[in-house]
Amino acid sequence: MNVFFEDSQSLEFSLSRKHLFYCFYNSSMAGDLPIKAHWHYYIEIIYITQGSGHLILNGQTFRVSKGDLTYVLPQDVHAIEALPNIDFKYAVIKFDPSILFDAPFDAFLLKNILPVIDPVPAANKIIPHNRVSKSTATNIEYMMITFDEKPFGYEFMVKSKLMVLFYDLIWMLKEKGYNLIDTPKKNTDLANIIPAFHYIHSHFSKPITAELVADHCHLSYSYFSRLFKRISGITFTKYLNFTRVTEAERLLLEQKLSITEIGFAVGFGDTSYFIRQFKSFKKTTPKQFLKLVLADN
């Protein structure tokens, strides 16, 4: 199964040239193919600079227009498409959360754990143009130009602007009850459990058990289970199911497979169990989710 997980190839390309992030303009001219549903571990900031289009974020469709700003957080399923007869252009800034934090675990938490235990509603990540300050728009334009020209020391300047943008987001979400900067946790045993997350995301479509992953990490089952729960705050099974549901969401957006086929494709051996797990994370059934998407389009 080829999972449309957008890995960090573009980011690695940038890092290999000593860039800490990746900035570019993208455009979807009328009639172009849309940016298909995908997800990744890094943060993506999308700023609309021309026209209007549709942004599909975690199953909800939003019309976005010039001046609107969107934050795509780690593991958010998202897609972009132009509206008929409208040229659509937007700035994209991608960066790994690790550049925002001093402690590696804070970035690890934001990428892997918080999307599961405290997901942020899609609507809270889209800032309409009338709420985007002039200074924010200026900072984004500055980052795009600076990254393109790469003057001496540009990494420091772009990173400082990113810190300001992310600061605005975390305070806005904190006022709505979402805390993207959790209480710092000890980094003890983190190195032992990270291979488990890599393994899950590479093999979730196959039968996976905690015993199997514990063996992969060279840990006893009992110790692995306790360690996984202590570090992530959730059980192994819950994290595995969330990973599968996230991929199922993307497949539903493509509308090429039946609900039963999608359940089996992402690793659920029973359709009823798949539907229950999908509803537990998305607060709607796969069928209702698909109806909402089709109604928005």
Short mmCIF file of C-alpha atoms in Angstrom, two decimals:
data_model
loop_
_atom_site.label_atom_id
_atom_site.label_comp_id
_atom_site.label_asym_id
_atom_site.label_seq_id
_atom_site.Cartn_x
_atom_site.Cartn_y
_atom_site.Cartn_z
CA MET A 1 0.00 0.00 0.00
CA ASN A 2 1.41 3.38 -1.00
CA VAL A 3 0.41 5.84 1.69
CA PHE A 4 0.28 9.47 0.64
CA PHE A 5 2.28 10.60 3.63
CA GLU A 6 4.28 13.62 2.53
CA ASP A 7 7.57 12.93 4.22
CA SER A 8 10.27 15.46 4.82
CA GLN A 9 11.94 15.23 1.42
CA SER A 10 11.59 18.93 0.72
CA LEU A 11 12.69 19.74 4.23
CA GLU A 12 15.65 17.36 3.99
CA PHE A 13 16.57 18.96 0.68
CA SER A 14 16.58 22.28 2.44
CA LEU A 15 18.48 21.01 5.47
CA SER A 16 21.12 19.41 3.27
CA ARG A 17 21.92 22.93 2.13
CA LYS A 18 21.92 24.18 5.71
CA HIS A 19 18.46 25.72 5.50
CA LEU A 20 16.31 25.41 8.62
CA PHE A 21 13.00 25.63 6.76
CA TYR A 22 11.51 25.73 3.29
CA CYS A 23 9.57 28.63 1.72
CA PHE A 24 8.02 28.86 -1.73
CA TYR A 25 5.09 30.23 -3.70
CA ASN A 26 2.60 27.83 -5.23
CA SER A 27 -0.18 28.49 -7.70
CA SER A 28 -3.19 26.57 -8.91
CA MET A 29 -4.32 28.12 -12.13
CA ALA A 30 -7.87 27.49 -13.22
CA GLY A 31 -8.08 23.93 -14.54
CA ASP A 32 -4.90 22.71 -12.83
CA LEU A 33 -4.90 19.52 -10.81
CA PRO A 34 -5.50 20.16 -7.10
CA ILE A 35 -3.00 19.48 -4.34
CA LYS A 36 -4.25 16.08 -3.20
CA ALA A 37 -4.99 15.21 0.40
CA HIS A 38 -1.81 14.50 2.35
CA TRP A 39 -0.23 14.97 5.76
CA HIS A 40 3.18 15.45 7.29
CA TYR A 41 4.93 15.99 10.62
CA TYR A 42 6.05 19.54 10.07
CA ILE A 43 4.09 22.76 10.38
CA GLU A 44 2.89 24.48 7.23
CA ILE A 45 1.77 28.09 7.02
CA ILE A 46 -0.31 28.99 3.97
CA TYR A 47 -0.93 32.65 3.11
CA ILE A 48 -3.22 33.43 0.17
CA THR A 49 -1.73 36.11 -2.08
CA GLN A 50 -4.08 35.99 -5.08
CA GLY A 51 -7.57 34.79 -5.94
CA SER A 52 -9.69 32.26 -4.07
CA GLY A 53 -9.71 28.51 -3.65
CA HIS A 54 -10.79 25.64 -1.46
CA LEU A 55 -8.75 24.39 1.47
CA ILE A 56 -9.81 20.99 2.78
CA LEU A 57 -8.54 20.60 6.32
CA ASN A 58 -9.31 17.47 8.36
CA GLY A 59 -12.41 16.76 6.34
CA GLN A 60 -13.87 20.26 6.32
CA THR A 61 -13.89 22.45 3.23
CA PHE A 62 -13.17 26.17 3.57
CA ARG A 63 -13.15 28.84 0.92
CA VAL A 64 -10.01 30.91 1.35
CA SER A 65 -9.20 34.17 -0.41
CA LYS A 66 -6.48 36.76 -0.70
CA GLY A 67 -5.15 37.76 2.70
CA ASP A 68 -6.37 34.66 4.57
CA LEU A 69 -3.85 32.75 6.67
CA THR A 70 -3.89 29.04 7.56
CA TYR A 71 -1.82 27.00 10.00
CA VAL A 72 -1.52 23.32 9.09
CA LEU A 73 -0.29 21.48 12.17
CA PRO A 74 1.48 18.10 12.27
CA GLN A 75 -0.69 15.19 11.05
CA ASP A 76 -3.44 17.48 9.71
CA VAL A 77 -4.92 15.98 6.53
CA HIS A 78 -5.15 18.80 4.00
CA ALA A 79 -5.70 19.49 0.31
CA ILE A 80 -5.93 22.61 -1.88
CA GLU A 81 -7.82 23.26 -5.09
CA ALA A 82 -8.51 26.30 -7.25
CA LEU A 83 -12.03 27.47 -8.00
CA PRO A 84 -13.22 27.38 -11.64
CA ASN A 85 -11.92 30.25 -13.76
CA ILE A 86 -9.97 31.78 -10.85
CA ASP A 87 -6.19 31.88 -10.65
CA PHE A 88 -5.07 31.01 -7.15
CA LYS A 89 -1.67 31.79 -5.63
CA TYR A 90 -0.36 31.31 -2.11
CA ALA A 91 2.83 31.43 -0.07
CA VAL A 92 3.90 28.24 1.71
CA ILE A 93 6.26 28.10 4.66
CA LYS A 94 7.18 24.63 5.97
CA PHE A 95 9.32 23.94 8.99
CA ASP A 96 9.98 21.23 11.53
CA PRO A 97 8.68 22.08 15.03
CA SER A 98 12.12 21.25 16.41
CA ILE A 99 13.37 24.71 15.39
CA LEU A 100 10.85 26.30 17.78
CA PHE A 101 11.90 24.51 20.95
CA ASP A 102 15.02 24.11 23.03
CA ALA A 103 13.95 20.69 24.36
CA PRO A 104 13.60 17.92 21.73
CA PHE A 105 10.67 16.38 23.58
CA ASP A 106 8.52 19.49 23.13
CA ALA A 107 8.79 19.17 19.35
CA PHE A 108 8.24 15.41 19.59
CA LEU A 109 5.09 16.06 21.64
CA LEU A 110 3.69 18.54 19.13
CA LYS A 111 4.36 16.25 16.15
CA ASN A 112 3.26 12.92 17.58
CA ILE A 113 1.13 13.17 20.70
CA LEU A 114 -0.95 16.36 20.87
CA PRO A 115 -2.75 15.66 17.56
CA VAL A 116 -4.11 12.51 19.23
CA ILE A 117 -4.95 13.62 22.76
CA ASP A 118 -6.01 17.23 22.07
CA PRO A 119 -6.82 17.84 18.39
CA VAL A 120 -7.49 21.44 17.38
CA PRO A 121 -10.67 22.04 15.30
CA ALA A 122 -9.90 22.95 11.70
CA ALA A 123 -11.80 26.24 11.82
CA ASN A 124 -9.51 27.50 14.59
CA LYS A 125 -6.49 27.22 12.29
CA ILE A 126 -7.83 29.50 9.56
CA ILE A 127 -7.45 33.24 10.12
CA PRO A 128 -9.58 35.44 7.82
CA HIS A 129 -7.91 38.39 6.13
CA ASN A 130 -9.67 40.95 8.34
CA ARG A 131 -8.00 39.37 11.40
CA VAL A 132 -4.54 39.10 9.86
CA SER A 133 -2.52 42.10 11.01
CA LYS A 134 -0.52 44.20 8.62
CA SER A 135 2.64 43.27 10.53
CA THR A 136 1.89 39.55 10.04
CA ALA A 137 1.48 40.00 6.29
CA THR A 138 4.69 42.04 6.20
CA ASN A 139 6.57 39.34 8.14
CA ILE A 140 5.43 36.64 5.71
CA GLU A 141 6.47 38.70 2.70
CA TYR A 142 9.83 39.36 4.37
CA MET A 143 10.39 35.64 4.98
CA MET A 144 9.59 34.73 1.39
CA ILE A 145 11.98 37.34 -0.02
CA THR A 146 14.72 36.58 2.50
CA PHE A 147 14.60 32.84 1.90
CA ASP A 148 14.70 33.38 -1.85
CA GLU A 149 17.67 35.77 -1.72
CA LYS A 150 19.47 34.10 1.23
CA PRO A 151 21.61 37.00 2.43
CA PHE A 152 24.23 36.44 5.12
CA GLY A 153 22.55 35.35 8.37
CA TYR A 154 19.12 34.98 6.78
CA GLU A 155 18.36 31.86 8.88
CA PHE A 156 18.29 33.92 12.07
CA MET A 157 15.93 36.50 10.61
CA VAL A 158 13.50 34.00 9.10
CA LYS A 159 13.47 31.91 12.26
CA SER A 160 12.71 35.00 14.36
CA LYS A 161 9.70 35.79 12.16
CA LEU A 162 8.51 32.18 12.41
CA MET A 163 8.70 32.36 16.19
CA VAL A 164 6.46 35.44 16.15
CA LEU A 165 3.92 33.77 13.84
CA PHE A 166 3.78 30.65 15.97
CA TYR A 167 3.53 32.74 19.15
CA ASP A 168 0.43 34.44 17.72
CA LEU A 169 -1.11 31.04 16.98
CA ILE A 170 -0.47 29.46 20.37
CA TRP A 171 -1.91 32.43 22.23
CA MET A 172 -4.99 32.52 20.01
CA LEU A 173 -5.56 28.80 20.59
CA LYS A 174 -4.84 29.06 24.31
CA GLU A 175 -7.70 31.55 24.61
CA LYS A 176 -9.94 28.86 23.09
CA GLY A 177 -8.73 26.17 25.47
CA TYR A 178 -6.02 24.49 23.38
CA ASN A 179 -2.46 24.38 24.67
CA LEU A 180 0.17 23.57 22.06
CA ILE A 181 2.97 23.98 24.56
CA ASP A 182 2.39 21.32 27.16
CA THR A 183 4.00 21.08 30.57
CA PRO A 184 7.61 20.00 29.92
CA LYS A 185 8.22 16.32 30.59
CA LYS A 186 11.41 14.53 31.41
CA ASN A 187 13.27 13.18 28.42
CA THR A 188 13.98 9.89 30.24
CA ASP A 189 13.72 6.83 28.01
CA LEU A 190 12.53 8.89 25.04
CA ALA A 191 15.19 7.39 22.78
CA ASN A 192 13.88 3.91 23.60
CA ILE A 193 10.35 4.65 22.44
CA ILE A 194 10.90 6.80 19.33
CA PRO A 195 11.49 3.69 17.12
CA ALA A 196 7.96 2.59 18.05
CA PHE A 197 6.42 5.68 16.47
CA HIS A 198 8.49 5.24 13.32
CA TYR A 199 7.46 1.59 13.12
CA ILE A 200 3.76 2.36 13.59
CA HIS A 201 3.74 4.96 10.82
CA SER A 202 5.54 2.63 8.44
CA HIS A 203 3.46 -0.51 9.11
CA PHE A 204 0.03 0.58 10.35
CA SER A 205 -1.75 -0.98 7.36
CA LYS A 206 -0.52 -4.41 8.49
CA PRO A 207 -1.43 -6.40 11.61
CA ILE A 208 0.49 -4.77 14.48
CA THR A 209 0.54 -5.69 18.14
CA ALA A 210 2.19 -4.06 21.12
CA GLU A 211 4.21 -7.24 21.56
CA LEU A 212 5.57 -6.96 18.02
CA VAL A 213 6.55 -3.30 18.40
CA ALA A 214 8.04 -3.93 21.85
CA ASP A 215 10.27 -6.58 20.27
CA HIS A 216 11.20 -4.12 17.53
CA CYS A 217 12.30 -1.69 20.26
CA HIS A 218 14.16 -4.48 22.09
CA LEU A 219 11.98 -3.98 25.17
CA SER A 220 9.84 -6.34 27.18
CA TYR A 221 6.11 -6.08 26.51
CA SER A 222 5.22 -4.94 30.02
CA TYR A 223 7.94 -2.29 30.15
CA PHE A 224 7.14 -1.10 26.63
CA SER A 225 3.44 -0.67 27.43
CA ARG A 226 4.16 1.34 30.56
CA LEU A 227 6.79 3.44 28.83
CA PHE A 228 4.61 4.16 25.79
CA LYS A 229 1.73 5.32 28.00
CA ARG A 230 3.99 7.39 30.25
CA ILE A 231 5.67 9.23 27.37
CA SER A 232 2.69 9.66 25.07
CA GLY A 233 -0.11 9.93 27.61
CA ILE A 234 -2.18 7.40 25.67
CA THR A 235 -2.15 3.66 25.10
CA PHE A 236 -0.39 1.94 22.22
CA THR A 237 -3.73 0.81 20.78
CA LYS A 238 -5.19 4.31 20.80
CA TYR A 239 -2.18 5.75 19.01
CA LEU A 240 -2.24 2.97 16.41
CA ASN A 241 -5.94 3.50 15.77
CA PHE A 242 -5.48 7.25 15.43
CA THR A 243 -2.77 6.68 12.82
CA ARG A 244 -5.07 4.38 10.88
CA VAL A 245 -8.04 6.76 11.11
CA THR A 246 -5.88 9.66 9.88
CA GLU A 247 -5.00 7.71 6.74
CA ALA A 248 -8.63 6.60 6.35
CA GLU A 249 -9.65 10.26 6.39
CA ARG A 250 -7.33 10.98 3.49
CA LEU A 251 -8.65 8.01 1.50
CA LEU A 252 -12.24 9.12 2.10
CA LEU A 253 -11.38 12.52 0.63
CA GLU A 254 -10.17 10.80 -2.53
CA GLN A 255 -13.55 9.03 -2.85
CA LYS A 256 -12.09 6.07 -4.75
CA LEU A 257 -12.76 3.23 -2.29
CA SER A 258 -15.76 2.05 -0.33
CA ILE A 259 -15.84 2.49 3.44
CA THR A 260 -15.26 -1.24 3.91
CA GLU A 261 -12.31 -1.20 1.50
CA ILE A 262 -10.78 1.79 3.28
CA GLY A 263 -11.10 0.12 6.66
CA PHE A 264 -9.20 -2.92 5.46
CA ALA A 265 -6.65 -0.80 3.55
CA VAL A 266 -5.58 1.05 6.70
CA GLY A 267 -5.35 -2.05 8.86
CA PHE A 268 -8.77 -2.57 10.45
CA GLY A 269 -9.86 -6.18 10.07
CA ASP A 270 -13.48 -5.44 11.00
CA THR A 271 -15.65 -2.73 9.41
CA SER A 272 -17.78 -2.16 12.51
CA TYR A 273 -14.68 -1.63 14.63
CA PHE A 274 -13.27 0.74 12.00
CA ILE A 275 -16.47 2.83 12.07
CA ARG A 276 -16.46 2.98 15.88
CA GLN A 277 -12.82 4.06 15.98
CA PHE A 278 -13.33 6.66 13.26
CA LYS A 279 -16.25 8.16 15.17
CA SER A 280 -14.31 8.18 18.43
CA PHE A 281 -11.63 10.41 16.89
CA LYS A 282 -13.58 12.43 14.32
CA LYS A 283 -16.94 12.67 16.15
CA THR A 284 -18.71 11.43 13.04
CA THR A 285 -18.96 8.18 11.10
CA PRO A 286 -17.05 7.68 7.83
CA LYS A 287 -20.31 7.84 5.89
CA GLN A 288 -21.39 11.09 7.55
CA PHE A 289 -17.90 12.48 7.08
CA LEU A 290 -18.04 11.77 3.35
CA LYS A 291 -21.49 13.37 3.06
CA LEU A 292 -20.17 16.53 4.68
CA VAL A 293 -17.27 16.67 2.25
CA LEU A 294 -19.51 16.14 -0.79
CA ALA A 295 -21.99 18.73 0.48
CA ASP A 296 -19.20 21.31 0.84
CA ASN A 297 -18.06 20.64 -2.71
#
